[in-house]
Coordinates of C-alpha atoms in Angstrom, one line a residue:
X20 CA -99.6 17.2 -32.5
X21 CA -97.3 19.1 -34.9
X22 CA -94.4 17.3 -34.4
X23 CA -96.1 13.7 -34.8
X24 CA -97.8 15.3 -38.1
X25 CA -94.5 16.3 -39.3
X26 CA -92.6 13.1 -38.7
X27 CA -95.1 11.1 -40.4
X28 CA -94.9 13.9 -43.4
X29 CA -98.3 15.5 -42.6
X30 CA -99.2 19.1 -41.5
X31 CA -101.4 20.7 -38.9
X32 CA -103.1 24.0 -39.9
X33 CA -105.6 26.1 -38.1
X34 CA -108.7 27.0 -40.4
X35 CA -111.1 29.8 -39.8
X36 CA -110.2 30.4 -36.2
X37 CA -111.8 32.9 -34.4
X38 CA -110.8 36.4 -33.5
X39 CA -109.9 35.3 -29.9
X40 CA -107.8 32.4 -31.4
X41 CA -106.2 34.5 -34.0
X42 CA -105.1 36.9 -31.1
X43 CA -103.7 34.0 -28.8
X44 CA -101.7 32.6 -31.9
X45 CA -100.4 36.1 -32.6
X46 CA -99.3 37.2 -28.9
X47 CA -97.9 33.8 -28.3
X48 CA -96.0 33.9 -31.9
X49 CA -97.5 30.4 -32.6
X50 CA -98.7 32.3 -35.6
X51 CA -95.3 31.4 -37.3
X52 CA -95.7 27.7 -36.9
X53 CA -99.6 27.2 -36.8
X54 CA -100.5 29.8 -39.6
X55 CA -104.2 30.5 -39.4
X56 CA -106.2 30.3 -42.7
X57 CA -109.5 31.9 -43.4
X58 CA -110.8 28.8 -44.6
X59 CA -110.7 24.8 -44.7
X60 CA -110.3 25.3 -48.7
X61 CA -107.5 27.6 -48.5
X62 CA -105.6 25.7 -45.6
X63 CA -105.7 22.3 -47.9
X64 CA -104.8 24.2 -51.0
X65 CA -101.7 25.8 -49.7

């Protein structure tokens, strides 16, 4: 998960989430930790 990725010096990102996933991330405030990216390329570059 996210914690393991961070401990290993990595990251976990959400790329191209659907509308429902974006909504769930927003209402649960998980979008503060798992920032949704519009594409895989943008998730990798950032």
